[in-house]
Tab-separated table of C-alpha atoms in Angstrom:
chain	number	residue	atom	x	y	z
R	1156	MET	CA	9.287	-24.401	27.267
R	1157	SER	CA	5.364	-24.468	27.719
R	1158	LEU	CA	3.116	-25.493	25.258
R	1159	MET	CA	1.597	-22.172	25.282
R	1160	SER	CA	4.931	-20.324	24.459
R	1161	LEU	CA	5.574	-22.672	21.553
R	1162	ASP	CA	2.198	-21.952	20.258
R	1163	HIS	CA	2.593	-18.300	20.453
R	1164	ARG	CA	6.123	-18.618	18.786
R	1165	VAL	CA	4.418	-20.726	15.879
R	1166	LEU	CA	1.822	-18.334	15.236
R	1167	GLU	CA	4.257	-15.540	15.395
R	1168	ASN	CA	6.514	-17.196	12.777
R	1169	LEU	CA	3.417	-17.860	10.648
R	1170	TYR	CA	2.215	-14.372	10.472
R	1171	LYS	CA	5.809	-13.001	9.774
R	1172	SER	CA	5.989	-15.539	6.992
R	1173	GLU	CA	2.783	-14.106	5.612
R	1174	ILE	CA	3.627	-10.667	5.968
R	1175	LYS	CA	6.913	-11.049	4.023
R	1176	ASP	CA	4.963	-13.057	1.077
R	1177	VAL	CA	2.776	-9.941	1.021
R	1178	LEU	CA	5.732	-7.706	0.553
R	1179	SER	CA	7.714	-9.869	-2.104
R	1180	ILE	CA	4.423	-10.206	-4.013
R	1181	ALA	CA	3.914	-6.357	-4.118
R	1182	ILE	CA	7.423	-5.946	-5.233
R	1183	TYR	CA	7.181	-8.978	-7.908
R	1184	ALA	CA	3.673	-7.541	-9.300
R	1185	ARG	CA	4.889	-4.186	-9.726
R	1186	ASP	CA	7.674	-5.321	-11.795
R	1187	THR	CA	5.487	-7.643	-13.805
R	1188	GLY	CA	2.701	-5.098	-14.233
R	1189	ASP	CA	0.171	-7.494	-12.332
R	1190	TRP	CA	-1.866	-4.838	-11.126
R	1191	ASP	CA	-4.544	-7.014	-9.526
R	1192	ALA	CA	-1.964	-8.660	-7.363
R	1193	ILE	CA	-0.599	-5.174	-6.229
R	1194	ARG	CA	-4.405	-4.127	-5.105
R	1195	ASP	CA	-4.562	-7.828	-2.968
R	1196	CYS	CA	-1.132	-6.620	-1.045
R	1197	PHE	CA	-2.927	-3.447	-0.116
R	1198	HIS	CA	-5.620	-2.298	2.014
R	1199	SER	CA	-7.879	0.093	0.053
R	1200	ASP	CA	-6.977	3.021	2.273
R	1201	ALA	CA	-3.269	2.360	1.872
R	1202	LYS	CA	-0.801	5.022	1.175
R	1203	LEU	CA	2.711	4.837	-0.628
R	1204	THR	CA	5.821	7.041	-0.913
R	1205	THR	CA	8.404	6.675	-3.607
R	1206	SER	CA	10.931	8.812	-5.249
R	1207	TRP	CA	8.492	9.843	-7.816
R	1208	PHE	CA	5.061	9.114	-6.197
R	1209	THR	CA	3.108	9.707	-3.116
R	1210	GLY	CA	-0.736	8.693	-2.887
R	1211	THR	CA	-3.342	5.855	-2.975
R	1212	VAL	CA	-2.659	2.347	-4.356
R	1213	GLU	CA	-4.992	3.257	-7.190
R	1214	GLU	CA	-2.977	6.164	-8.253
R	1215	PHE	CA	0.104	4.364	-7.900
R	1216	ILE	CA	-0.983	1.889	-10.507
R	1217	ALA	CA	-2.203	4.469	-12.664
R	1218	GLY	CA	1.250	6.106	-12.593
R	1219	SER	CA	2.978	2.742	-12.877
R	1220	LYS	CA	0.939	1.661	-16.246
R	1221	LYS	CA	1.904	4.979	-17.883
R	1222	MET	CA	5.701	4.349	-16.723
R	1223	LYS	CA	5.416	0.847	-18.588
R	1224	ILE	CA	3.844	2.422	-21.887
R	1225	ILE	CA	6.305	4.873	-22.374
R	1226	ARG	CA	9.030	2.263	-22.075
R	1227	HIS	CA	11.201	1.186	-25.079
R	1228	GLU	CA	12.016	-2.105	-26.153
R	1229	GLY	CA	15.129	-3.296	-24.662
R	1230	GLU	CA	14.442	-1.604	-21.516
R	1231	SER	CA	13.810	-3.413	-18.210
R	1232	GLN	CA	13.606	-3.168	-14.323
R	1233	LYS	CA	13.699	-5.423	-11.428
R	1234	HIS	CA	13.120	-4.770	-7.738
R	1235	VAL	CA	15.133	-7.175	-5.383
R	1236	ILE	CA	14.180	-7.224	-1.528
R	1237	THR	CA	16.761	-8.575	1.176
R	1238	ASN	CA	17.155	-8.257	5.096
R	1239	PRO	CA	13.537	-8.258	5.902
R	1240	TRP	CA	12.762	-7.291	9.617
R	1241	VAL	CA	9.082	-7.936	10.965
R	1242	ARG	CA	7.785	-6.812	14.220
R	1243	LEU	CA	4.418	-7.607	15.679
R	1244	ASN	CA	1.999	-6.334	18.266
R	1245	LYS	CA	-1.507	-7.972	17.881
R	1246	ASP	CA	-2.877	-7.478	14.621
R	1247	ARG	CA	-0.245	-4.501	13.595
R	1248	ALA	CA	3.023	-5.019	12.217
R	1249	ILE	CA	6.237	-3.011	11.049
R	1250	ALA	CA	8.235	-4.438	8.257
R	1251	GLU	CA	11.498	-3.321	6.960
R	1252	TYR	CA	13.512	-4.355	4.037
R	1253	ASP	CA	16.415	-3.482	1.723
R	1254	LEU	CA	15.335	-2.741	-1.665
R	1255	VAL	CA	17.584	-2.594	-4.722
R	1256	LEU	CA	16.249	-1.298	-8.150
R	1257	TYR	CA	17.991	-2.346	-11.178
R	1258	GLN	CA	16.986	-0.795	-14.515
R	1259	ARG	CA	18.584	-0.827	-18.066
R	1260	ARG	CA	17.142	2.206	-19.874
R	1261	ILE	CA	17.666	3.758	-23.396
R	1262	ILE	CA	18.253	7.507	-23.256
R	1263	ASP	CA	19.008	9.213	-26.817
R	1264	ASP	CA	19.370	5.790	-28.159
R	1265	LEU	CA	22.192	5.096	-25.381
R	1266	GLU	CA	21.903	2.102	-23.377
R	1267	PHE	CA	22.581	2.581	-19.503
R	1268	ASP	CA	21.980	0.427	-16.449
R	1269	PHE	CA	20.871	2.346	-13.223
R	1270	THR	CA	20.795	0.881	-9.560
R	1271	THR	CA	19.191	2.542	-6.810
R	1272	TRP	CA	19.534	1.494	-3.002
R	1273	SER	CA	16.835	1.930	-0.463
R	1274	ARG	CA	15.402	0.808	2.732
R	1275	SER	CA	11.402	0.332	2.731
R	1276	VAL	CA	9.333	0.868	5.815
R	1277	ALA	CA	5.960	-0.862	5.686
R	1278	ILE	CA	3.004	-0.609	7.952
R	1279	LEU	CA	0.544	-3.726	8.062
R	1280	GLU	CA	-2.402	-4.702	9.767
R	1281	GLN	CA	-4.410	-7.663	9.765
R	1282	ARG	CA	-7.891	-7.432	9.007
R	1283	GLU	CA	-10.318	-10.365	8.304
R	1284	ASN	CA	-7.603	-12.565	9.021
R	1285	ARG	CA	-5.344	-11.170	5.936
R	1286	TRP	CA	-2.121	-9.171	6.521
R	1287	LYS	CA	-2.124	-6.296	4.253
R	1288	ILE	CA	-0.076	-3.093	3.621
R	1289	CYS	CA	-1.668	-0.071	4.965
R	1290	ASP	CA	1.569	2.378	4.435
R	1291	ARG	CA	4.845	2.105	2.572
R	1292	THR	CA	7.669	4.563	2.468
R	1293	ASN	CA	11.054	3.930	0.631
R	1294	ILE	CA	14.036	5.554	2.050
R	1295	TYR	CA	16.563	6.252	-0.692
R	1296	GLU	CA	20.222	5.808	0.246
R	1297	LYS	CA	22.266	6.151	-3.052
R	1298	ASP	CA	22.410	5.370	-6.754
R	1299	ARG	CA	24.417	4.651	-9.584
R	1300	MET	CA	24.389	5.289	-13.375
R	1301	GLU	CA	26.758	3.053	-15.761
R	1302	PRO	CA	27.107	3.160	-19.592
R	1303	CYS	CA	26.390	0.003	-21.036
R	1304	GLN	CA	28.942	0.831	-23.681
R	1305	PRO	CA	31.455	3.622	-22.477
R	1306	GLU	CA	33.051	4.517	-25.748
R	1307	SER	CA	29.496	5.132	-27.244
R	1308	ILE	CA	28.956	7.988	-25.116
R	1309	PRO	CA	29.935	11.341	-26.167
R	1310	SER	CA	30.960	13.844	-23.822
R	1311	SER	CA	28.328	16.361	-24.976
R	1312	PHE	CA	25.804	13.888	-23.274
R	1313	TYR	CA	27.042	14.376	-19.782
R	1314	ASP	CA	27.642	18.018	-20.284
R	1315	SER	CA	23.878	18.447	-21.116
R	1316	MET	CA	23.067	16.627	-17.745
R	1317	ASP	CA	21.646	19.024	-15.094
R	1318	LEU	CA	21.909	16.855	-11.813
R	1319	ASP	CA	21.890	19.951	-9.321
R	1320	ILE	CA	18.237	20.394	-9.096
R	1321	PHE	CA	18.151	16.648	-7.611
R	1322	PRO	CA	18.964	15.243	-4.367
R	1323	LYS	CA	22.818	14.505	-4.438
R	1324	ALA	CA	22.137	11.064	-3.264
R	1325	ILE	CA	19.956	9.858	-5.772
R	1326	ARG	CA	20.567	12.348	-8.611
R	1327	TYR	CA	20.612	10.015	-11.609
R	1328	HIS	CA	17.661	7.874	-10.284
R	1329	CYS	CA	15.561	11.301	-10.283
R	1330	TRP	CA	17.233	12.738	-13.357
R	1331	ARG	CA	16.183	9.557	-15.352
R	1332	ASN	CA	12.586	9.426	-13.971
R	1333	ALA	CA	12.211	13.282	-14.862
R	1334	ARG	CA	13.325	12.631	-18.348
R	1335	VAL	CA	9.917	10.628	-18.787
R	1336	GLY	CA	7.823	13.273	-16.773
R	1337	HIS	CA	8.190	11.842	-13.276
R	1338	ASP	CA	9.681	14.654	-11.167
R	1339	PRO	CA	10.848	13.790	-7.538
R	1340	ALA	CA	8.100	13.565	-5.067
R	1341	PRO	CA	7.549	16.513	-2.809
R	1342	ASN	CA	7.938	14.623	0.255
R	1343	LEU	CA	10.713	12.022	-1.050
R	1344	VAL	CA	12.447	10.732	1.864
R	1345	LEU	CA	16.345	10.272	2.062
R	1346	LYS	CA	18.737	8.111	4.628
R	1347	ASN	CA	19.563	10.267	7.597
R	1348	SER	CA	17.101	13.025	7.072
R	1349	PRO	CA	14.646	14.493	9.313
R	1350	GLU	CA	11.980	13.115	7.104
R	1351	GLU	CA	13.335	9.622	7.726
R	1352	LYS	CA	13.056	10.069	11.626
R	1353	LEU	CA	9.626	11.071	11.131
R	1354	VAL	CA	8.559	8.084	9.142
R	1355	ARG	CA	10.231	5.866	11.758
R	1356	ASP	CA	8.601	7.771	14.702
R	1357	THR	CA	5.300	7.578	12.993
R	1358	ALA	CA	5.615	3.760	12.566
R	1359	GLU	CA	6.683	3.081	15.813
R	1360	SER	CA	3.873	5.323	17.520
R	1361	TRP	CA	1.467	3.349	15.161
R	1362	LEU	CA	2.598	-0.176	16.334
R	1363	SER	CA	2.956	0.635	20.156
R	1364	SER	CA	-0.712	2.017	19.953
R	1365	SER	CA	-2.313	-1.548	18.999
């Protein structure tokens, strides 16, 4: 192996490590409410698409702050990322990772645990020697809702849940969000959908045009 090829691999691994740090910090900062840290992970013109939101970083922060305000005592959430895959082309990168959201929510004085699985596709660019996110889209796969104390849930509670208006794959996730005023985003992306293909095709085109 030549020295040049070794140097190239070392630099590539350094960039990938920096990118993974940015992805992890952005997720951790979202859960802890460190809004300045979130800003530092995204370019100022970045866009995001989640189950409840599509727009700019500042708009995302504003919406996330409202979500934290309306949370009851005893509620919590944690995003966990795993299986990252980073690909580079000069000063551009695509990064994918599995994202699992765990939430404890209190609804009508009843406790539930929610789990949502998705795959995130992030587009990143190195500007002024810093890797930051330009665009990030969550591709939703499935969800789960579990009562913390099943015996305490009256059957009338489930009868009152109107789930048919939400995407079947993540109906509990969307129903929960709608309870606090966050209806599904109009461009919510589901696994194996035409929208997922568009997200991936757009990312590939962007990466190859560097």
